[in-house]
Tab-separated table of C-alpha atoms in Angstrom:
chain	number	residue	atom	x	y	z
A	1	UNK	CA	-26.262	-11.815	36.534
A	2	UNK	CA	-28.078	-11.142	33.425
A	3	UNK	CA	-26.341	-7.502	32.670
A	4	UNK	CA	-23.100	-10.045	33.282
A	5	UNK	CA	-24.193	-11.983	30.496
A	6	UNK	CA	-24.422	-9.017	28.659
A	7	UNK	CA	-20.841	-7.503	28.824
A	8	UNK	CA	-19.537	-10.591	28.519
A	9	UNK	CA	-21.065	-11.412	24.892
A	10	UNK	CA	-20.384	-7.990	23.890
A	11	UNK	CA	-16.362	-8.222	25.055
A	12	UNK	CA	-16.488	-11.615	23.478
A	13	UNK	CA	-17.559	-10.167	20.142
A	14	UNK	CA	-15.052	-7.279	20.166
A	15	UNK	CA	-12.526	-9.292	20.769
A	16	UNK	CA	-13.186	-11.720	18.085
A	17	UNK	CA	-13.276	-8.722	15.700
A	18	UNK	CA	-9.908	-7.570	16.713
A	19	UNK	CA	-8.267	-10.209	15.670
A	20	UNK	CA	-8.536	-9.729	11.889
A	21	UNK	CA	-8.004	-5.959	11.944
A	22	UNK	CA	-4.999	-6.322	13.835
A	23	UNK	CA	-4.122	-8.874	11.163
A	24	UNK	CA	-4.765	-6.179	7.982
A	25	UNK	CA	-2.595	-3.408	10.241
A	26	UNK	CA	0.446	-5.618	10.068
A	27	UNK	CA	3.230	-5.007	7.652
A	28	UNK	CA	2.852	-7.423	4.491
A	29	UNK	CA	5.193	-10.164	4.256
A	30	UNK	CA	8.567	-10.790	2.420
A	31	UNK	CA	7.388	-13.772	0.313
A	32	UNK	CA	9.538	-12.929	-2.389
A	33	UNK	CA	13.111	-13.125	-0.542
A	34	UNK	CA	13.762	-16.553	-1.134
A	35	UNK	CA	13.664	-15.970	-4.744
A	36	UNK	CA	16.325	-14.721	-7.234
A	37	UNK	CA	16.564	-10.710	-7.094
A	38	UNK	CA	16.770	-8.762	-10.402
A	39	UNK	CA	20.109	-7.643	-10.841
A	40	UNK	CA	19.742	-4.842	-13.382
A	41	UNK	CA	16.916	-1.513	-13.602
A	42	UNK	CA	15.293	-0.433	-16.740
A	43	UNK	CA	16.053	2.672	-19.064
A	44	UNK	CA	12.128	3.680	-19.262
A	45	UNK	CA	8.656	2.896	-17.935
A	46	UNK	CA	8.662	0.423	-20.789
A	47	UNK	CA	11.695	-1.196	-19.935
A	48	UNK	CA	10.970	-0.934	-15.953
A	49	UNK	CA	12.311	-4.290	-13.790
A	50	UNK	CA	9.585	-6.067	-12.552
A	51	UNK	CA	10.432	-6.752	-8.779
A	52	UNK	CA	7.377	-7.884	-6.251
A	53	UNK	CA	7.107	-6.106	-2.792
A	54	UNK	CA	9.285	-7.169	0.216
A	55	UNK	CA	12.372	-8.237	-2.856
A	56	UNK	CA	15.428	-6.254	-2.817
A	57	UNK	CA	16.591	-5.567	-6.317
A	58	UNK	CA	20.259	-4.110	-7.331
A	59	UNK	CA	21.367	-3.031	-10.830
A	60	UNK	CA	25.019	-1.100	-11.944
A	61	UNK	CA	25.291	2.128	-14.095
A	62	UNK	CA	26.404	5.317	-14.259
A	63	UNK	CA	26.050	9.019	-13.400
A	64	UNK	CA	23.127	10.320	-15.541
A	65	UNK	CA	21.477	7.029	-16.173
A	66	UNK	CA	17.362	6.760	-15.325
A	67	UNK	CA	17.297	3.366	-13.769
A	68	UNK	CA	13.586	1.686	-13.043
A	69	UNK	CA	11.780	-0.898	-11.896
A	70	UNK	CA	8.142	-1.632	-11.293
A	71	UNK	CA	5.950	-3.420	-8.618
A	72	UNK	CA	2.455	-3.909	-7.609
A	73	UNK	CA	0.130	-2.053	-4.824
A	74	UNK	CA	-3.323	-2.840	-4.288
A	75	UNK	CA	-5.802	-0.788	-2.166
A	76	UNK	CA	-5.561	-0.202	1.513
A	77	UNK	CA	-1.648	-0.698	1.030
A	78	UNK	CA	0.929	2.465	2.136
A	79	UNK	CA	3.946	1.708	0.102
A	80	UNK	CA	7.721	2.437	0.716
A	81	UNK	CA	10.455	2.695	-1.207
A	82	UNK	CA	14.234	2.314	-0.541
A	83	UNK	CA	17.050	3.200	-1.920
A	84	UNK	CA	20.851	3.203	-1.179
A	85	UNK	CA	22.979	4.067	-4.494
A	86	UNK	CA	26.825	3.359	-3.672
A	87	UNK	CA	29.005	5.686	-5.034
A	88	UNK	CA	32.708	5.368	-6.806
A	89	UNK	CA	35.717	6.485	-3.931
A	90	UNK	CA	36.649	9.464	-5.426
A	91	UNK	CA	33.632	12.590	-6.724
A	92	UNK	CA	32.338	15.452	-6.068
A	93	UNK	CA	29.031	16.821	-4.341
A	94	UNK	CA	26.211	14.732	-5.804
A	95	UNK	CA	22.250	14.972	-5.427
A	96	UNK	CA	20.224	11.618	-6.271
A	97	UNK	CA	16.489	11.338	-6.225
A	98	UNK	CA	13.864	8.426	-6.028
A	99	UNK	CA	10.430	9.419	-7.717
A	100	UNK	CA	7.461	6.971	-7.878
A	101	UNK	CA	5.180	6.711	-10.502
A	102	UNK	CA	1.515	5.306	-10.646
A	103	UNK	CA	-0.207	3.119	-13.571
A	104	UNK	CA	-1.001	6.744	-15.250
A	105	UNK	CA	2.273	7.781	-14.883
A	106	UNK	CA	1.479	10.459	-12.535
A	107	UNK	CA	4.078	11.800	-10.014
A	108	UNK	CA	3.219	10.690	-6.686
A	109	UNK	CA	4.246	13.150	-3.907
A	110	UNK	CA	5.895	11.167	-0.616
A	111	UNK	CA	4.333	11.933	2.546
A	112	UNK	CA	7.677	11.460	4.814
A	113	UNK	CA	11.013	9.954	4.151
A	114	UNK	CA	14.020	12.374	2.042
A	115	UNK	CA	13.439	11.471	-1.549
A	116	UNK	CA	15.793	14.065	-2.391
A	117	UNK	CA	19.620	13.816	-1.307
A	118	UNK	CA	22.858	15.082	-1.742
A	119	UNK	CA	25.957	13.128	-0.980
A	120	UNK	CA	29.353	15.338	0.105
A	121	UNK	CA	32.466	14.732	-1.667
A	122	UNK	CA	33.976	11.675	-1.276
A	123	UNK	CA	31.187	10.160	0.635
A	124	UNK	CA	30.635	6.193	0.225
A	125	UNK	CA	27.075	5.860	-0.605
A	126	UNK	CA	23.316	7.756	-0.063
A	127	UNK	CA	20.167	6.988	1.184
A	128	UNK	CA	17.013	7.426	-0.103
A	129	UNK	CA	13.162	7.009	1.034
A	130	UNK	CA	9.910	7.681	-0.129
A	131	UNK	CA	6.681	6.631	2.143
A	132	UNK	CA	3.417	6.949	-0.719
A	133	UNK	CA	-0.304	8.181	0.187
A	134	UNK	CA	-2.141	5.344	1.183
A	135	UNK	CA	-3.044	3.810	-2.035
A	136	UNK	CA	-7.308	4.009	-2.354
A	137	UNK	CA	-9.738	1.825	-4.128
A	138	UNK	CA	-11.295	4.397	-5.809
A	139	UNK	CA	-11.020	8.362	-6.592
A	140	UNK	CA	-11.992	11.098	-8.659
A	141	UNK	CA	-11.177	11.662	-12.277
A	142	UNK	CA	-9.637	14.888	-11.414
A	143	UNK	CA	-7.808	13.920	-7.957
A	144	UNK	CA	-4.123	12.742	-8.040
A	145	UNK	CA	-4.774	9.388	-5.152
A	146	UNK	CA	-2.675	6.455	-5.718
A	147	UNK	CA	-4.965	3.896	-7.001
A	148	UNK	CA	-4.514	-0.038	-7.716
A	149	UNK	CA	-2.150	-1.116	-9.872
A	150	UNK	CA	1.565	-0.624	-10.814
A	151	UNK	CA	4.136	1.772	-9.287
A	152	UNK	CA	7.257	2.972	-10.899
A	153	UNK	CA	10.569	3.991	-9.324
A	154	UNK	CA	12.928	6.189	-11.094
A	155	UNK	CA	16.170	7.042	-9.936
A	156	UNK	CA	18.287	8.647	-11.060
A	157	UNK	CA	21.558	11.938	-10.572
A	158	UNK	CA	20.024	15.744	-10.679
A	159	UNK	CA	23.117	17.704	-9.532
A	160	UNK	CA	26.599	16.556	-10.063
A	161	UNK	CA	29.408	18.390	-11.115
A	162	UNK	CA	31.051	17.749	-15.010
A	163	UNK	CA	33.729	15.460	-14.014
A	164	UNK	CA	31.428	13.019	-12.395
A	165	UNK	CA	29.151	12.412	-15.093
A	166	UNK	CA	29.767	8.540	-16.594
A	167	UNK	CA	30.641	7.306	-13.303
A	168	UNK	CA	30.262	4.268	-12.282
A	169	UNK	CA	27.585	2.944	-9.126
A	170	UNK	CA	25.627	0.572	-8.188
A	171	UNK	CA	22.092	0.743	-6.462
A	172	UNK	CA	19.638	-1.242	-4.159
A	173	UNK	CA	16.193	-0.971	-4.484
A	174	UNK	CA	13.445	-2.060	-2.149
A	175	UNK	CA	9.157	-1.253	-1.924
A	176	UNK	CA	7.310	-2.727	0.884
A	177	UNK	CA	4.073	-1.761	2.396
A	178	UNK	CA	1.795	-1.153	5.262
A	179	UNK	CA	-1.453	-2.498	5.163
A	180	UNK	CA	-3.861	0.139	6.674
A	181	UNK	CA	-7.469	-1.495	6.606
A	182	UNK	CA	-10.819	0.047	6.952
A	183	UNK	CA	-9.316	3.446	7.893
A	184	UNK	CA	-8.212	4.312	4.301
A	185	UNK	CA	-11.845	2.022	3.045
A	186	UNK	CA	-13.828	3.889	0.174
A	187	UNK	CA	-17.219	3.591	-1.364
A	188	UNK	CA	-16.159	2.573	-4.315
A	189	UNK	CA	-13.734	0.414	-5.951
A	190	UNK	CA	-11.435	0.361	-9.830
A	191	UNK	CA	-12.934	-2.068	-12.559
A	192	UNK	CA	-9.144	-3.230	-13.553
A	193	UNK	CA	-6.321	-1.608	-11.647
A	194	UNK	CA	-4.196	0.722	-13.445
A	195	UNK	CA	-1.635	-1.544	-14.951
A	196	UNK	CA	-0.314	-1.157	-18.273
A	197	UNK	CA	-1.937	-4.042	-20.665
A	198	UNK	CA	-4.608	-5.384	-18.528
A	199	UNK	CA	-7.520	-3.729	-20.870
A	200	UNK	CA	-6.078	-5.239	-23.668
A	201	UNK	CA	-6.217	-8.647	-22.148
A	202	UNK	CA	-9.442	-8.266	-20.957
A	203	UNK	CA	-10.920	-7.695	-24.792
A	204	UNK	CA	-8.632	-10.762	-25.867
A	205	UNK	CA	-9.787	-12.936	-23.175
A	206	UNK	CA	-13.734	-12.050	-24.586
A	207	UNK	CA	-12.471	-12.665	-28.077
A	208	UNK	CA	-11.048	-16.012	-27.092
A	209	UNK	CA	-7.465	-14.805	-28.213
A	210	UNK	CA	-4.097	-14.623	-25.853
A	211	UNK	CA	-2.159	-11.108	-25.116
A	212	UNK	CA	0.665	-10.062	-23.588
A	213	UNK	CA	0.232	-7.682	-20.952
A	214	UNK	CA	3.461	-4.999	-20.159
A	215	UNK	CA	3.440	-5.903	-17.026
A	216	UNK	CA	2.869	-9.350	-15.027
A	217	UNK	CA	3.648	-8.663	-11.035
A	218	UNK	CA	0.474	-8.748	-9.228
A	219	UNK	CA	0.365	-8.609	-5.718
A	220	UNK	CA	0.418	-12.350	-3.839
A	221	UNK	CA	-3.538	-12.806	-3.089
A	222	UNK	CA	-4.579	-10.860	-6.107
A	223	UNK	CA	-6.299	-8.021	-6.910
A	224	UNK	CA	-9.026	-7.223	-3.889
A	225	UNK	CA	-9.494	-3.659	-5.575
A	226	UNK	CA	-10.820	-2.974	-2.114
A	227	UNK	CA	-13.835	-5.082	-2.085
A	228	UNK	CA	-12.927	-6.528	2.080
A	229	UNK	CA	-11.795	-4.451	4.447
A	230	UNK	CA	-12.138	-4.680	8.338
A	231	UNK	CA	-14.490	-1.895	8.356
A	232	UNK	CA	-17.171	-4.419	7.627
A	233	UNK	CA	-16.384	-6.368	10.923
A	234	UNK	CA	-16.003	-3.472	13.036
A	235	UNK	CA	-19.427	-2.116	11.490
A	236	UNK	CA	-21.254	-5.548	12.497
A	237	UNK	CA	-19.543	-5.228	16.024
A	238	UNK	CA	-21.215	-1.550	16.477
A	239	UNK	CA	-24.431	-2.600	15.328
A	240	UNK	CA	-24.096	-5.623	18.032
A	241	UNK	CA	-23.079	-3.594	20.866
A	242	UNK	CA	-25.810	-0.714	20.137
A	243	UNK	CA	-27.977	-4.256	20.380
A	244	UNK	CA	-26.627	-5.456	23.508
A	245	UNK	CA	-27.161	-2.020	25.208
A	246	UNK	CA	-30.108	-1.693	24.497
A	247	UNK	CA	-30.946	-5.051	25.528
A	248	UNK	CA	-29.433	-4.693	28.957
A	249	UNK	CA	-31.313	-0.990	28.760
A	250	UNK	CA	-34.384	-2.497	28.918
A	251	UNK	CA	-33.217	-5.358	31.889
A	252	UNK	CA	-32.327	-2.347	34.067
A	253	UNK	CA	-35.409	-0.125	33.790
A	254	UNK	CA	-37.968	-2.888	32.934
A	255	UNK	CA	-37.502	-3.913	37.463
A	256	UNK	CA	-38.612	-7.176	38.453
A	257	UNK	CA	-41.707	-8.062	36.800
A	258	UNK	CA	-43.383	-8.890	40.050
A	259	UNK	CA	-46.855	-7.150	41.042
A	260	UNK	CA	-46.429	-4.292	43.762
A	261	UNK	CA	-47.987	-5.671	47.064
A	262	UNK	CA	-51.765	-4.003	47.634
A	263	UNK	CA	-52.306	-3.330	51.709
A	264	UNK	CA	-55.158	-5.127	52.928
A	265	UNK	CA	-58.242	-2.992	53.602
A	266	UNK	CA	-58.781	-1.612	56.633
């Protein structure tokens, strides 16, 4: 009964840890739907259309234009990014491409998904996706990880024959993410994520002073800069099952207490 006793606090315990790592591995929500979309894209990182995660934004322009727009990604977060450009009925063989952008302006490279494409001729619209590096709390000077802070798309034409160029389309442009959890969990965390102002504020706010920072979108529960993650829970849970074990261990090998009977003498 007692090694019962046992299993059943441990499998009580793991299951009670479960339940908020299989919370973080769900996809984040679209909070942001309800509200108004952004109808147009930037011309430059400066200019970049703020849009929060999970809100589909659209924008018109032409052939050759750089279109952006800008949102938020915290640690432990895998971002993706849509995009479905719709093109005019009549052109020739074009090639689009979606590149994202961290707070340093650094190229990220997409682990799956075709950020590269080429629509045939006459063909009504083309895809594009990019799925990001899971972005990290912390990294090395020298290492290109996505860090905290805010991500740029840029699309744009790279291939299109003369007579298409000044063409008018129109684009859709989504970024959601996966939260990952512990699995992507560093030792080490950003002091300010990487977005574009935020130092500036910082000295303000010391001086007592107000500043503008370039760019506002932060993601819904703040920055956690990767402070909380469920490797903390499932860390307690091993150090409570190593406990257990060895508690029920000792019940097994320790026998029943009792003296061994002595044979009367002969």
């Amino acid at each position: 009964m007692r090694i019962t006793r046992v299993l059943g606090a441990a499998l009580l315990a793991l299951g009670l840890a479960a339940g908020p790592a299989a919370a973080d591995s769900s996809p984040s929500p679209s909070a942001s739907d309800d509200g108004k979309a952004p109808s147009r894209a930037g011309t430059s990182f400066r200019t970049a259309t703020e849009i929060e995660q999970g809100q589909q934004a659209t924008a018109s322009g032409s052939t050759g234009d750089y279109l952006y727009w800008s949102f938020p990604a915290d640690a432990g977060q895998r971002p993706t990014v849509k995009a479905t450009v719709k093109l005019p009925r009549t052109h020739g063989a074009q090639t689009w491409q979606i590149d994202v952008y961290d707070g340093l302006r650094r190229r990220q490279s997409c682990q799956y998904g075709s950020a590269t494409r080429t629509a045939g001729q006459g063909a009504a619209s083309v895809e594009l996706a990019c799925v990001l590096r899971t972005v990290r709390a912390w990294s090395e000077p020298w290492a290109n990880d996505p860090l905290p802070g805010t991500y740029y798309i840029r699309l744009t034409v790279v291939d299109l024959g003369a007579a298409d160029l000044g063409l008018p389309v129109s684009a859709e442009v989504r970024a959601d993410s996966e939260d990952i959890g512990g699995a992507a969990a560093v030792d080490g965390s950003l002091a300010k994520p990487l977005v574009p102002g935020i130092a500036v504020k910082s000295e303000a706010e010391q001086d007592g002073a107000k500043s503008a920072v370039l760019s506002s979108i932060e993601p819904d529960d703040g920055w956690s800069s990767g402070w909380w993650t469920d490797r903390w829970v499932w860390t307690a849970v091993g150090g409570l099952l190593a406990a257990l074990a060895g508690i029920g261990g000792y019940a097994l090998t320790r026998g029943s207490g009792r003296p061994s009977r002595v044979p009367p003498n002969v």
